[in-house]
Structure formats: structure tokens, C-alpha cells
């Protein structure tokens, strides 16, 4: 675990944050659809469940999505454990993706759905959760890592 330390730290901390926030939503909101406006008409916490993937694509697809999440999670952990030492940006990218895949994957295995609650109403964006945010942050770090690795050698 020392080899790719940031991968493990981000993966574990992100997973815990995702699960704690979802637990808070389920304990705080009595009914699905309940909402708390933090900035009325702009940003709310809204309790919804999603049996599909991001933005409710593949609605009702939790059965195969749980296996996809498990496969991604196991693949990333194998890469970090047995693979070469990664650059920090790669560790952060894969760690964030792991935290999101684990968070939503566990929910799909346990409940058959994920809890979403981040509701940006100003732009009419689908409700999402921290796991979704972490996956997108991970992709951003991997994009940064891929651009940073290009050589700047001169052509003769």
C-alpha cells in the first residue's frame, strides 16, 4: 500500500465520505422526493433513488451495474497493488474513481439503487451524489496526468 499511497487514501476517504453523506440523507429525509433548499431555485439537497447509472441512464439496470462497479473496483485495486508506482496525479485519479465505484457499487449490491441528493436546479441538472462527483474528479486527474506525460522533445 505504500507504493501508491495516495490511491488508497483517496479511495478509502472518498468511499467513507460518500457513504456518510448518503446515510445522512436517508436519516434526515423522511420521504423520497423531500428537499431542503440551500439556495432556493439554485441548489437543493433532494432525496431521490436511482436504479440506473449516471443521470438515470439504464434505469433499472442495477443488477449488471453492480457487477460493473465491482469489476472496476477490483481492477483498480489490482492495478495499484501489483502494478508499477503511479504518478501522483494518476493515483489521485484512480483513487477518486475507486471511491465512486465502491460507493455506488455497494449501494447497488445492498439496496438495488443508489441514493442521490445533490440537486442543481438552476441548470436543471439531474440529481447526483458524491460518488458521481468523485468519478468525474478522477477522470479530470487522469486527463491532467495524460497531458503531463507528453514529451516536449524537438524533431530534428
PDB file of C-alpha atoms in Angstrom:
ATOM      1  CA  UNK A   1       0.000   0.000   0.000  1.00  0.00           C
ATOM      2  CA  UNK A   2       2.999   2.295   0.393  1.00  0.00           C
ATOM      3  CA  UNK A   3       3.738   2.140  -3.325  1.00  0.00           C
ATOM      4  CA  UNK A   4       0.577   4.011  -4.388  1.00  0.00           C
ATOM      5  CA  UNK A   5      -0.335   5.615  -1.077  1.00  0.00           C
ATOM      6  CA  UNK A   6      -2.479   8.459  -2.463  1.00  0.00           C
ATOM      7  CA  UNK A   7      -4.606   5.985  -4.416  1.00  0.00           C
ATOM      8  CA  UNK A   8      -5.527   4.145  -1.224  1.00  0.00           C
ATOM      9  CA  UNK A   9      -6.010   7.277   0.884  1.00  0.00           C
ATOM     10  CA  UNK A  10      -8.285   8.961  -1.663  1.00  0.00           C
ATOM     11  CA  UNK A  11     -10.153   5.730  -2.396  1.00  0.00           C
ATOM     12  CA  UNK A  12     -10.892   4.989   1.257  1.00  0.00           C
ATOM     13  CA  UNK A  13     -11.621   8.566   2.395  1.00  0.00           C
ATOM     14  CA  UNK A  14     -13.819   9.229  -0.653  1.00  0.00           C
ATOM     15  CA  UNK A  15     -15.742   5.987  -0.108  1.00  0.00           C
ATOM     16  CA  UNK A  16     -16.355   6.867   3.553  1.00  0.00           C
ATOM     17  CA  UNK A  17     -17.492  10.425   2.696  1.00  0.00           C
ATOM     18  CA  UNK A  18     -19.866   9.079   0.058  1.00  0.00           C
ATOM     19  CA  UNK A  19     -21.395   6.541   2.419  1.00  0.00           C
ATOM     20  CA  UNK A  20     -21.703   9.000   5.337  1.00  0.00           C
ATOM     21  CA  UNK A  21     -23.483  11.593   3.185  1.00  0.00           C
ATOM     22  CA  UNK A  22     -25.908   9.017   1.775  1.00  0.00           C
ATOM     23  CA  UNK A  23     -26.615   7.744   5.290  1.00  0.00           C
ATOM     24  CA  UNK A  24     -27.248  11.333   6.420  1.00  0.00           C
ATOM     25  CA  UNK A  25     -29.743  11.842   3.584  1.00  0.00           C
ATOM     26  CA  UNK A  26     -31.643   8.647   4.354  1.00  0.00           C
ATOM     27  CA  UNK A  27     -31.771   9.506   8.079  1.00  0.00           C
ATOM     28  CA  UNK A  28     -32.679  13.184   7.543  1.00  0.00           C
ATOM     29  CA  UNK A  29     -35.351  12.987   4.850  1.00  0.00           C
ATOM     30  CA  UNK A  30     -38.480  11.017   5.775  1.00  0.00           C
ATOM     31  CA  UNK A  31     -39.661  10.533   2.183  1.00  0.00           C
ATOM     32  CA  UNK A  32     -38.136  10.143  -1.245  1.00  0.00           C
ATOM     33  CA  UNK A  33     -38.534  13.448  -3.051  1.00  0.00           C
ATOM     34  CA  UNK A  34     -38.154  15.571   0.096  1.00  0.00           C
ATOM     35  CA  UNK A  35     -35.892  18.571  -0.430  1.00  0.00           C
ATOM     36  CA  UNK A  36     -34.040  21.220   1.543  1.00  0.00           C
ATOM     37  CA  UNK A  37     -33.216  24.358  -0.432  1.00  0.00           C
ATOM     38  CA  UNK A  38     -29.753  25.639   0.386  1.00  0.00           C
ATOM     39  CA  UNK A  39     -30.171  28.376  -2.223  1.00  0.00           C
ATOM     40  CA  UNK A  40     -33.776  28.314  -3.342  1.00  0.00           C
ATOM     41  CA  UNK A  41     -34.175  27.579  -7.024  1.00  0.00           C
ATOM     42  CA  UNK A  42     -30.419  27.108  -7.460  1.00  0.00           C
ATOM     43  CA  UNK A  43     -29.104  24.314  -5.224  1.00  0.00           C
ATOM     44  CA  UNK A  44     -31.066  21.887  -3.038  1.00  0.00           C
ATOM     45  CA  UNK A  45     -30.480  18.667  -1.157  1.00  0.00           C
ATOM     46  CA  UNK A  46     -33.172  16.396  -2.610  1.00  0.00           C
ATOM     47  CA  UNK A  47     -33.599  12.740  -1.653  1.00  0.00           C
ATOM     48  CA  UNK A  48     -34.006  10.545  -4.727  1.00  0.00           C
ATOM     49  CA  UNK A  49     -33.113   6.962  -5.531  1.00  0.00           C
ATOM     50  CA  UNK A  50     -31.595   5.887  -8.826  1.00  0.00           C
ATOM     51  CA  UNK A  51     -31.750   2.310 -10.104  1.00  0.00           C
ATOM     52  CA  UNK A  52     -29.704   3.222 -13.172  1.00  0.00           C
ATOM     53  CA  UNK A  53     -26.344   4.765 -13.929  1.00  0.00           C
ATOM     54  CA  UNK A  54     -25.382   8.437 -14.050  1.00  0.00           C
ATOM     55  CA  UNK A  55     -28.292  10.726 -14.998  1.00  0.00           C
ATOM     56  CA  UNK A  56     -30.625   7.695 -14.626  1.00  0.00           C
ATOM     57  CA  UNK A  57     -29.344   6.096 -17.837  1.00  0.00           C
ATOM     58  CA  UNK A  58     -30.061   2.362 -17.878  1.00  0.00           C
ATOM     59  CA  UNK A  59     -32.896   2.850 -15.368  1.00  0.00           C
ATOM     60  CA  UNK A  60     -33.489  -0.464 -13.617  1.00  0.00           C
ATOM     61  CA  UNK A  61     -30.022  -1.721 -14.592  1.00  0.00           C
ATOM     62  CA  UNK A  62     -28.703  -2.054 -11.043  1.00  0.00           C
ATOM     63  CA  UNK A  63     -28.149  -5.800 -11.441  1.00  0.00           C
ATOM     64  CA  UNK A  64     -25.500  -5.534 -14.143  1.00  0.00           C
ATOM     65  CA  UNK A  65     -24.233  -2.149 -12.928  1.00  0.00           C
ATOM     66  CA  UNK A  66     -23.336  -3.683  -9.547  1.00  0.00           C
ATOM     67  CA  UNK A  67     -21.080  -6.169 -11.315  1.00  0.00           C
ATOM     68  CA  UNK A  68     -19.534  -3.432 -13.436  1.00  0.00           C
ATOM     69  CA  UNK A  69     -18.782  -1.418 -10.282  1.00  0.00           C
ATOM     70  CA  UNK A  70     -17.247  -4.480  -8.638  1.00  0.00           C
ATOM     71  CA  UNK A  71     -15.117  -5.232 -11.705  1.00  0.00           C
ATOM     72  CA  UNK A  72     -13.876  -1.635 -11.954  1.00  0.00           C
ATOM     73  CA  UNK A  73     -13.106  -1.559  -8.224  1.00  0.00           C
ATOM     74  CA  UNK A  74     -11.217  -4.857  -8.242  1.00  0.00           C
ATOM     75  CA  UNK A  75      -9.348  -3.901 -11.412  1.00  0.00           C
ATOM     76  CA  UNK A  76      -8.228  -0.575  -9.951  1.00  0.00           C
ATOM     77  CA  UNK A  77      -7.152  -2.180  -6.674  1.00  0.00           C
ATOM     78  CA  UNK A  78      -5.165  -4.820  -8.581  1.00  0.00           C
ATOM     79  CA  UNK A  79      -3.507  -2.096 -10.648  1.00  0.00           C
ATOM     80  CA  UNK A  80      -2.487  -0.175  -7.528  1.00  0.00           C
ATOM     81  CA  UNK A  81      -1.373  -3.274  -5.627  1.00  0.00           C
ATOM     82  CA  UNK A  82       0.509  -5.225  -8.305  1.00  0.00           C
ATOM     83  CA  UNK A  83       1.179  -2.562 -10.917  1.00  0.00           C
ATOM     84  CA  UNK A  84       4.038  -0.104 -11.035  1.00  0.00           C
ATOM     85  CA  UNK A  85       4.219   3.001  -8.904  1.00  0.00           C
ATOM     86  CA  UNK A  86       1.965   5.611 -10.480  1.00  0.00           C
ATOM     87  CA  UNK A  87       2.442   9.351 -10.727  1.00  0.00           C
ATOM     88  CA  UNK A  88       0.578  11.247  -8.005  1.00  0.00           C
ATOM     89  CA  UNK A  89      -1.977  12.592 -10.478  1.00  0.00           C
ATOM     90  CA  UNK A  90      -2.691   9.033 -11.638  1.00  0.00           C
ATOM     91  CA  UNK A  91      -3.001   7.822  -8.053  1.00  0.00           C
ATOM     92  CA  UNK A  92      -5.461  10.620  -7.304  1.00  0.00           C
ATOM     93  CA  UNK A  93      -7.420   9.949 -10.493  1.00  0.00           C
ATOM     94  CA  UNK A  94      -7.735   6.225  -9.978  1.00  0.00           C
ATOM     95  CA  UNK A  95      -8.348   6.712  -6.242  1.00  0.00           C
ATOM     96  CA  UNK A  96     -11.282   9.049  -6.858  1.00  0.00           C
ATOM     97  CA  UNK A  97     -12.720   6.657  -9.444  1.00  0.00           C
ATOM     98  CA  UNK A  98     -12.323   3.784  -6.977  1.00  0.00           C
ATOM     99  CA  UNK A  99     -14.154   5.704  -4.239  1.00  0.00           C
ATOM    100  CA  UNK A 100     -17.070   6.408  -6.579  1.00  0.00           C
ATOM    101  CA  UNK A 101     -17.241   2.892  -7.988  1.00  0.00           C
ATOM    102  CA  UNK A 102     -17.116   1.383  -4.491  1.00  0.00           C
ATOM    103  CA  UNK A 103     -19.680   3.827  -3.090  1.00  0.00           C
ATOM    104  CA  UNK A 104     -22.297   3.353  -5.782  1.00  0.00           C
ATOM    105  CA  UNK A 105     -21.434  -0.323  -6.225  1.00  0.00           C
ATOM    106  CA  UNK A 106     -22.005  -1.116  -2.553  1.00  0.00           C
ATOM    107  CA  UNK A 107     -25.371   0.644  -2.679  1.00  0.00           C
ATOM    108  CA  UNK A 108     -26.399  -1.362  -5.734  1.00  0.00           C
ATOM    109  CA  UNK A 109     -25.432  -4.633  -4.047  1.00  0.00           C
ATOM    110  CA  UNK A 110     -27.141  -3.807  -0.742  1.00  0.00           C
ATOM    111  CA  UNK A 111     -30.236  -1.916  -1.902  1.00  0.00           C
ATOM    112  CA  UNK A 112     -30.591  -2.261  -5.673  1.00  0.00           C
ATOM    113  CA  UNK A 113     -30.265   1.521  -6.101  1.00  0.00           C
ATOM    114  CA  UNK A 114     -28.090   4.472  -5.179  1.00  0.00           C
ATOM    115  CA  UNK A 115     -29.105   7.487  -3.124  1.00  0.00           C
ATOM    116  CA  UNK A 116     -28.720  10.792  -4.948  1.00  0.00           C
ATOM    117  CA  UNK A 117     -29.164  14.181  -3.303  1.00  0.00           C
ATOM    118  CA  UNK A 118     -27.103  16.966  -4.929  1.00  0.00           C
ATOM    119  CA  UNK A 119     -29.687  18.931  -6.893  1.00  0.00           C
ATOM    120  CA  UNK A 120     -28.556  21.856  -9.087  1.00  0.00           C
ATOM    121  CA  UNK A 121     -31.867  23.316 -10.192  1.00  0.00           C
ATOM    122  CA  UNK A 122     -30.540  26.462 -11.823  1.00  0.00           C
ATOM    123  CA  UNK A 123     -29.331  24.456 -14.815  1.00  0.00           C
ATOM    124  CA  UNK A 124     -31.924  21.662 -14.449  1.00  0.00           C
ATOM    125  CA  UNK A 125     -29.168  19.089 -13.924  1.00  0.00           C
ATOM    126  CA  UNK A 126     -30.019  15.512 -12.847  1.00  0.00           C
ATOM    127  CA  UNK A 127     -29.669  14.839  -9.107  1.00  0.00           C
ATOM    128  CA  UNK A 128     -26.396  13.075  -8.230  1.00  0.00           C
ATOM    129  CA  UNK A 129     -24.196  12.113  -5.253  1.00  0.00           C
ATOM    130  CA  UNK A 130     -20.592  12.384  -4.065  1.00  0.00           C
ATOM    131  CA  UNK A 131     -19.619   9.092  -5.734  1.00  0.00           C
ATOM    132  CA  UNK A 132     -20.575  10.640  -9.076  1.00  0.00           C
ATOM    133  CA  UNK A 133     -18.567  13.766  -8.243  1.00  0.00           C
ATOM    134  CA  UNK A 134     -15.540  11.662  -7.280  1.00  0.00           C
ATOM    135  CA  UNK A 135     -15.657   9.678 -10.529  1.00  0.00           C
ATOM    136  CA  UNK A 136     -15.643  12.922 -12.514  1.00  0.00           C
ATOM    137  CA  UNK A 137     -12.802  14.376 -10.421  1.00  0.00           C
ATOM    138  CA  UNK A 138     -10.889  11.149 -11.060  1.00  0.00           C
ATOM    139  CA  UNK A 139     -11.374  11.477 -14.807  1.00  0.00           C
ATOM    140  CA  UNK A 140     -10.138  15.072 -14.623  1.00  0.00           C
ATOM    141  CA  UNK A 141      -6.966  13.981 -12.778  1.00  0.00           C
ATOM    142  CA  UNK A 142      -6.342  11.243 -15.360  1.00  0.00           C
ATOM    143  CA  UNK A 143      -6.730  13.776 -18.175  1.00  0.00           C
ATOM    144  CA  UNK A 144      -4.218  16.046 -16.429  1.00  0.00           C
ATOM    145  CA  UNK A 145      -1.872  13.082 -15.992  1.00  0.00           C
ATOM    146  CA  UNK A 146      -2.148  12.143 -19.673  1.00  0.00           C
ATOM    147  CA  UNK A 147      -1.300  15.661 -20.857  1.00  0.00           C
ATOM    148  CA  UNK A 148       1.562  15.957 -18.396  1.00  0.00           C
ATOM    149  CA  UNK A 149       3.274  12.844 -19.717  1.00  0.00           C
ATOM    150  CA  UNK A 150       3.733  14.066 -23.284  1.00  0.00           C
ATOM    151  CA  UNK A 151       7.352  14.682 -24.165  1.00  0.00           C
ATOM    152  CA  UNK A 152       8.460  18.047 -25.403  1.00  0.00           C
ATOM    153  CA  UNK A 153      11.374  16.810 -27.467  1.00  0.00           C
ATOM    154  CA  UNK A 154      12.367  18.608 -30.649  1.00  0.00           C
ATOM    155  CA  UNK A 155      12.076  16.987 -34.028  1.00  0.00           C
ATOM    156  CA  UNK A 156      15.373  17.048 -35.986  1.00  0.00           C
TER     157      UNK A 156
END
